[in-house]
Short mmCIF file of C-alpha atoms in Angstrom, two decimals:
data_model
loop_
_atom_site.label_atom_id
_atom_site.label_comp_id
_atom_site.label_asym_id
_atom_site.label_seq_id
_atom_site.Cartn_x
_atom_site.Cartn_y
_atom_site.Cartn_z
CA MET A 1 44.98 77.07 159.46
CA ASN A 2 44.80 76.05 163.10
CA ARG A 3 41.26 75.12 164.03
CA TYR A 4 41.71 75.25 167.81
CA ARG A 5 42.24 78.84 168.78
CA PRO A 6 41.91 80.02 172.38
CA ARG A 7 38.39 81.33 171.67
CA THR A 8 37.33 78.00 170.14
CA ILE A 9 38.71 76.03 173.06
CA ALA A 10 36.95 78.32 175.53
CA LEU A 11 33.63 77.90 173.68
CA GLU A 12 33.99 74.13 173.60
CA LEU A 13 34.81 73.99 177.29
CA ALA A 14 31.81 76.20 178.02
CA MET A 15 29.55 73.93 175.96
CA ILE A 16 30.89 70.83 177.72
CA SER A 17 30.31 72.44 181.09
CA VAL A 18 26.72 73.35 180.18
CA ALA A 19 26.11 69.80 178.88
CA LEU A 20 27.44 68.31 182.12
CA PHE A 21 25.35 70.72 184.18
CA VAL A 22 22.17 69.82 182.27
CA GLY A 23 22.98 66.11 182.11
CA CYS A 24 23.77 65.68 185.79
CA PRO A 25 20.12 65.62 186.99
CA VAL A 26 19.24 63.17 184.23
CA TYR A 27 22.11 60.92 185.29
CA VAL A 28 20.99 61.05 188.94
CA LEU A 29 17.41 60.29 187.89
CA VAL A 30 18.33 57.19 185.87
CA ASN A 31 21.00 56.10 188.35
CA LEU A 32 18.65 56.10 191.35
CA SER A 33 15.82 54.49 189.37
CA LEU A 34 18.07 51.47 188.80
CA ARG A 35 19.42 51.33 192.35
CA PRO A 36 18.12 48.85 194.97
CA ALA A 37 16.44 50.39 198.01
CA SER A 38 19.12 48.90 200.24
CA ASP A 39 21.83 50.96 198.54
CA THR A 40 22.03 54.28 200.43
CA SER A 41 25.28 55.55 198.92
CA SER A 42 25.73 58.92 197.20
CA PRO A 43 23.35 59.56 194.25
CA LEU A 44 26.39 60.49 192.16
CA ARG A 45 28.07 57.12 192.66
CA PRO A 46 27.27 54.72 189.79
CA THR A 47 25.01 51.87 190.79
CA THR A 48 27.04 48.66 190.99
CA SER A 49 24.09 46.25 190.87
CA PRO A 50 21.35 47.83 188.73
CA THR A 51 17.86 46.33 188.84
CA LEU A 52 14.56 46.85 187.03
CA HIS A 53 12.56 45.85 190.10
CA ASN A 54 11.83 49.48 190.88
CA PHE A 55 10.04 49.93 187.56
CA THR A 56 7.89 46.86 188.16
CA ARG A 57 6.92 47.95 191.65
CA ALA A 58 6.21 51.52 190.55
CA TRP A 59 4.06 50.32 187.66
CA GLN A 60 2.02 48.04 189.88
CA GLN A 61 1.75 50.10 193.09
CA GLY A 62 1.07 53.40 191.36
CA ALA A 63 -1.31 51.99 188.71
CA LEU A 64 0.80 53.79 186.14
CA GLY A 65 -0.77 51.96 183.22
CA GLY A 66 -4.11 53.72 183.66
CA ALA A 67 -2.41 57.02 184.49
CA LEU A 68 -0.25 56.79 181.38
CA ALA A 69 -3.32 56.09 179.21
CA ASN A 70 -5.17 59.05 180.72
CA SER A 71 -2.22 61.38 180.14
CA VAL A 72 -1.93 60.29 176.52
CA LEU A 73 -5.67 60.72 175.97
CA VAL A 74 -5.81 64.16 177.57
CA THR A 75 -2.67 65.41 175.81
CA VAL A 76 -3.58 64.18 172.33
CA CYS A 77 -7.20 65.37 172.42
CA SER A 78 -6.35 68.73 174.03
CA VAL A 79 -3.50 69.59 171.68
CA ALA A 80 -5.52 68.54 168.61
CA ILE A 81 -8.42 70.80 169.63
CA VAL A 82 -6.14 73.68 170.55
CA LEU A 83 -4.25 73.59 167.23
CA ALA A 84 -7.45 73.32 165.17
CA VAL A 85 -9.28 76.12 166.97
CA SER A 86 -6.26 78.42 167.26
CA SER A 87 -5.23 78.16 163.61
CA LEU A 88 -8.77 78.79 162.36
CA ALA A 89 -9.23 81.70 164.78
CA ALA A 90 -5.84 83.24 164.03
CA TYR A 91 -6.37 83.35 160.29
CA PRO A 92 -9.07 86.06 160.17
CA LEU A 93 -7.49 87.88 163.11
CA ALA A 94 -4.24 88.17 161.17
CA ARG A 95 -5.70 88.93 157.74
CA VAL A 96 -8.63 91.19 158.53
CA THR A 97 -7.61 94.76 159.39
CA ALA A 98 -10.99 95.99 160.63
CA ARG A 99 -11.36 97.38 164.12
CA TRP A 100 -13.40 94.42 165.33
CA SER A 101 -10.52 92.13 164.39
CA ARG A 102 -8.00 94.09 166.42
CA ASN A 103 -10.37 94.34 169.41
CA THR A 104 -11.09 90.61 169.26
CA TYR A 105 -7.38 89.83 169.12
CA LEU A 106 -6.76 91.97 172.19
CA LEU A 107 -9.63 90.21 173.93
CA VAL A 108 -8.06 86.84 173.17
CA LEU A 109 -4.70 88.04 174.46
CA LEU A 110 -6.40 88.97 177.72
CA GLY A 111 -6.36 85.26 178.43
CA LEU A 112 -2.55 85.45 178.68
CA VAL A 113 -2.74 88.14 181.37
CA LEU A 114 -5.44 86.78 183.66
CA PRO A 115 -4.27 83.88 185.85
CA PHE A 116 -6.53 80.86 185.49
CA GLN A 117 -6.46 80.37 189.25
CA LEU A 118 -8.97 83.25 189.53
CA ALA A 119 -11.51 81.11 187.69
CA SER A 120 -10.70 77.84 189.44
CA LEU A 121 -13.85 77.83 191.61
CA PRO A 122 -16.34 78.81 188.85
CA LEU A 123 -14.74 76.32 186.48
CA TYR A 124 -14.91 73.61 189.12
CA GLN A 125 -18.60 74.29 189.66
CA THR A 126 -19.19 74.27 185.88
CA MET A 127 -17.45 70.90 185.49
CA ARG A 128 -19.54 69.56 188.38
CA ASP A 129 -22.77 70.78 186.81
CA LEU A 130 -21.76 69.20 183.50
CA GLY A 131 -21.04 65.88 185.25
CA LEU A 132 -17.43 65.84 184.07
CA LEU A 133 -15.65 65.78 187.42
CA GLY A 134 -13.53 62.67 187.81
CA THR A 135 -13.24 62.13 184.05
CA PRO A 136 -10.39 63.00 181.65
CA TRP A 137 -12.83 65.02 179.52
CA ALA A 138 -12.92 67.72 182.17
CA LEU A 139 -9.18 68.20 181.58
CA VAL A 140 -9.62 68.16 177.81
CA LEU A 141 -12.24 70.90 178.03
CA PHE A 142 -10.11 72.93 180.44
CA TYR A 143 -6.89 72.74 178.41
CA SER A 144 -8.73 73.39 175.16
CA GLY A 145 -9.69 76.80 176.50
CA LEU A 146 -6.55 77.54 178.56
CA GLN A 147 -3.98 77.05 175.78
CA VAL A 148 -5.88 78.79 172.98
CA PRO A 149 -4.82 82.43 173.75
CA PHE A 150 -1.10 81.58 173.72
CA THR A 151 -1.42 79.45 170.60
CA VAL A 152 -3.44 82.13 168.78
CA PHE A 153 -0.70 84.61 169.67
CA LEU A 154 1.90 82.33 168.04
CA TYR A 155 -0.18 81.78 164.88
CA VAL A 156 -1.09 85.46 164.43
CA GLY A 157 2.53 86.54 164.66
CA PHE A 158 3.55 83.93 162.12
CA LEU A 159 0.65 84.65 159.74
CA ARG A 160 1.37 88.37 159.69
CA ALA A 161 4.84 87.60 158.36
CA LEU A 162 3.56 85.41 155.55
CA PRO A 163 2.95 87.03 152.12
CA ARG A 164 -0.66 87.04 150.87
CA ASP A 165 0.21 86.40 147.20
CA PHE A 166 -0.61 82.68 147.24
CA GLU A 167 -3.90 83.26 149.06
CA ASP A 168 -4.96 85.97 146.63
CA ALA A 169 -4.14 83.69 143.69
CA ALA A 170 -6.23 80.90 145.22
CA LEU A 171 -9.19 83.27 145.75
CA ILE A 172 -8.92 84.46 142.15
CA ASP A 173 -8.99 80.83 140.99
CA GLY A 174 -12.30 80.35 142.78
CA CYS A 175 -11.33 79.01 146.18
CA SER A 176 -13.39 80.06 149.18
CA PRO A 177 -11.53 81.62 152.16
CA LEU A 178 -11.81 78.32 154.02
CA GLN A 179 -10.47 76.36 151.04
CA GLY A 180 -7.65 78.87 150.64
CA PHE A 181 -6.75 78.40 154.27
CA ARG A 182 -6.88 74.62 154.07
CA TYR A 183 -4.95 74.09 150.84
CA VAL A 184 -2.65 77.13 150.75
CA VAL A 185 -2.10 78.66 154.17
CA LEU A 186 -2.19 75.59 156.41
CA PRO A 187 0.78 73.84 154.72
CA MET A 188 2.83 77.01 155.16
CA LEU A 189 1.99 76.99 158.88
CA LYS A 190 3.88 73.74 159.49
CA PRO A 191 6.84 75.38 161.30
CA ILE A 192 4.70 77.24 163.82
CA THR A 193 2.28 74.29 164.11
CA VAL A 194 5.12 71.97 165.17
CA THR A 195 6.37 74.59 167.61
CA ALA A 196 2.90 75.05 169.12
CA LEU A 197 2.39 71.29 169.25
CA VAL A 198 5.56 70.75 171.28
CA LEU A 199 4.95 73.63 173.67
CA ASN A 200 1.31 72.71 174.34
CA ALA A 201 1.99 69.00 174.66
CA VAL A 202 4.72 69.55 177.26
CA ALA A 203 2.52 71.99 179.20
CA VAL A 204 -0.45 69.61 179.27
CA TRP A 205 1.60 66.48 179.99
CA ASN A 206 3.45 68.01 182.95
CA ASP A 207 0.53 69.86 184.56
CA PHE A 208 -0.14 68.75 188.13
CA PHE A 209 -2.60 71.21 189.68
CA THR A 210 -5.50 70.81 187.26
CA PRO A 211 -5.65 66.96 187.30
CA LEU A 212 -5.33 67.06 191.06
CA LEU A 213 -8.31 69.40 191.24
CA TYR A 214 -10.66 67.82 188.70
CA LEU A 215 -9.78 64.15 189.17
CA SER A 216 -9.48 64.19 192.97
CA GLY A 217 -11.36 61.35 194.65
CA SER A 218 -11.64 59.28 191.49
CA ALA A 219 -9.69 56.31 190.16
CA GLN A 220 -8.75 58.38 187.07
CA GLN A 221 -5.33 60.00 187.43
CA THR A 222 -2.64 61.41 185.18
CA MET A 223 1.07 60.67 185.46
CA PRO A 224 2.10 63.66 187.60
CA VAL A 225 -0.66 62.98 190.14
CA ALA A 226 0.06 59.26 190.18
CA ILE A 227 3.76 59.91 190.82
CA ALA A 228 2.91 62.31 193.64
CA GLY A 229 1.07 59.44 195.30
CA PHE A 230 4.40 57.79 196.08
CA VAL A 231 5.30 60.62 198.47
CA GLY A 232 4.08 59.67 201.94
CA GLN A 233 3.81 61.70 205.09
CA TYR A 234 6.37 59.61 206.99
CA VAL A 235 8.03 57.33 204.43
CA THR A 236 9.04 58.12 200.85
CA ASP A 237 10.59 55.54 198.54
CA TRP A 238 12.67 57.75 196.27
CA ASN A 239 13.79 54.85 194.08
CA LEU A 240 10.15 54.19 193.10
CA ILE A 241 9.58 57.90 192.45
CA PHE A 242 12.60 58.10 190.16
CA ALA A 243 11.54 54.93 188.36
CA ALA A 244 8.05 56.36 187.85
CA LEU A 245 9.55 59.60 186.55
CA VAL A 246 11.59 57.68 183.98
CA ILE A 247 8.40 55.89 182.86
CA SER A 248 6.66 59.28 182.56
CA ILE A 249 9.50 60.75 180.52
CA LEU A 250 9.80 57.84 178.08
CA PRO A 251 6.67 58.61 175.93
CA VAL A 252 7.82 62.20 175.45
CA LEU A 253 11.28 61.05 174.45
CA ILE A 254 9.87 58.48 172.02
CA VAL A 255 7.69 61.11 170.35
CA TYR A 256 10.65 63.48 170.17
CA PHE A 257 12.94 60.93 168.51
CA LEU A 258 10.22 59.94 166.03
CA LEU A 259 9.52 63.59 165.11
CA GLN A 260 13.03 64.91 165.66
CA ARG A 261 13.51 66.32 162.18
CA SER A 262 10.10 68.01 162.09
CA ILE A 263 10.56 69.46 165.58
CA ILE A 264 14.00 70.89 164.83
CA SER A 265 12.94 72.29 161.45
CA GLY A 266 9.82 73.66 163.08
CA PHE A 267 11.77 75.58 165.71
CA ALA A 268 14.31 76.71 163.13
CA GLY A 269 11.58 77.83 160.78
CA GLY A 270 9.77 79.67 163.55
CA LEU A 271 12.91 81.47 164.59
CA LYS A 272 13.82 82.30 160.99
CA GLY A 273 10.31 83.59 160.33
#
């Protein structure tokens, strides 16, 4: 049996074309980050004399060490709070069929419809009154509220597809609802938890507007804001910007490679469910 039929060849060529299309920006990013500032040739031409000097200059001039620590702190704390609050909130919303549960769920979903920019001024004043402006905890508090509606939506949809047999058996054996959730339901939520973790972490890590708003005028910055500081009004050193972008991407790639199996199985499980 011939493996390579015209349809197979066409699919493979299409996949190769898509891979090249997606990989081209990544190649340009890495290529220019390793290129000396004196080299003004085409971004597509491979760098003949690569150097790591751009990474050193970007790290020192942009104070990327502190920005990287702030981004990690904000992302880890925000995602942990969002997952804990959303999973606990979604459980009764998915299992209780009373009218108050449906109305509460619709109220939570209202957070997906209303743009957060409408509340930017009141939230800014609230953070100022709490004395959190200029600190990473203002971002943690903001993201912990902003990402909950979307994450609750994911959890509720997944919970409604899960059978209740194991929970009922745990309740009959004497478990409280909270114990049943912790020991029975939560392990079954691993696929959607991994999916929600990835989506929320990427959203928080890459956000630019909120750190710019709440950390403006302070020495505390996150990676996107620190990288934007390389863009000047008259002069822009693109090699430093690309080097800083590579530094910003590396933590996400490291986490992905460490959790690759869990992430892939999580997405596959979420799609299958």
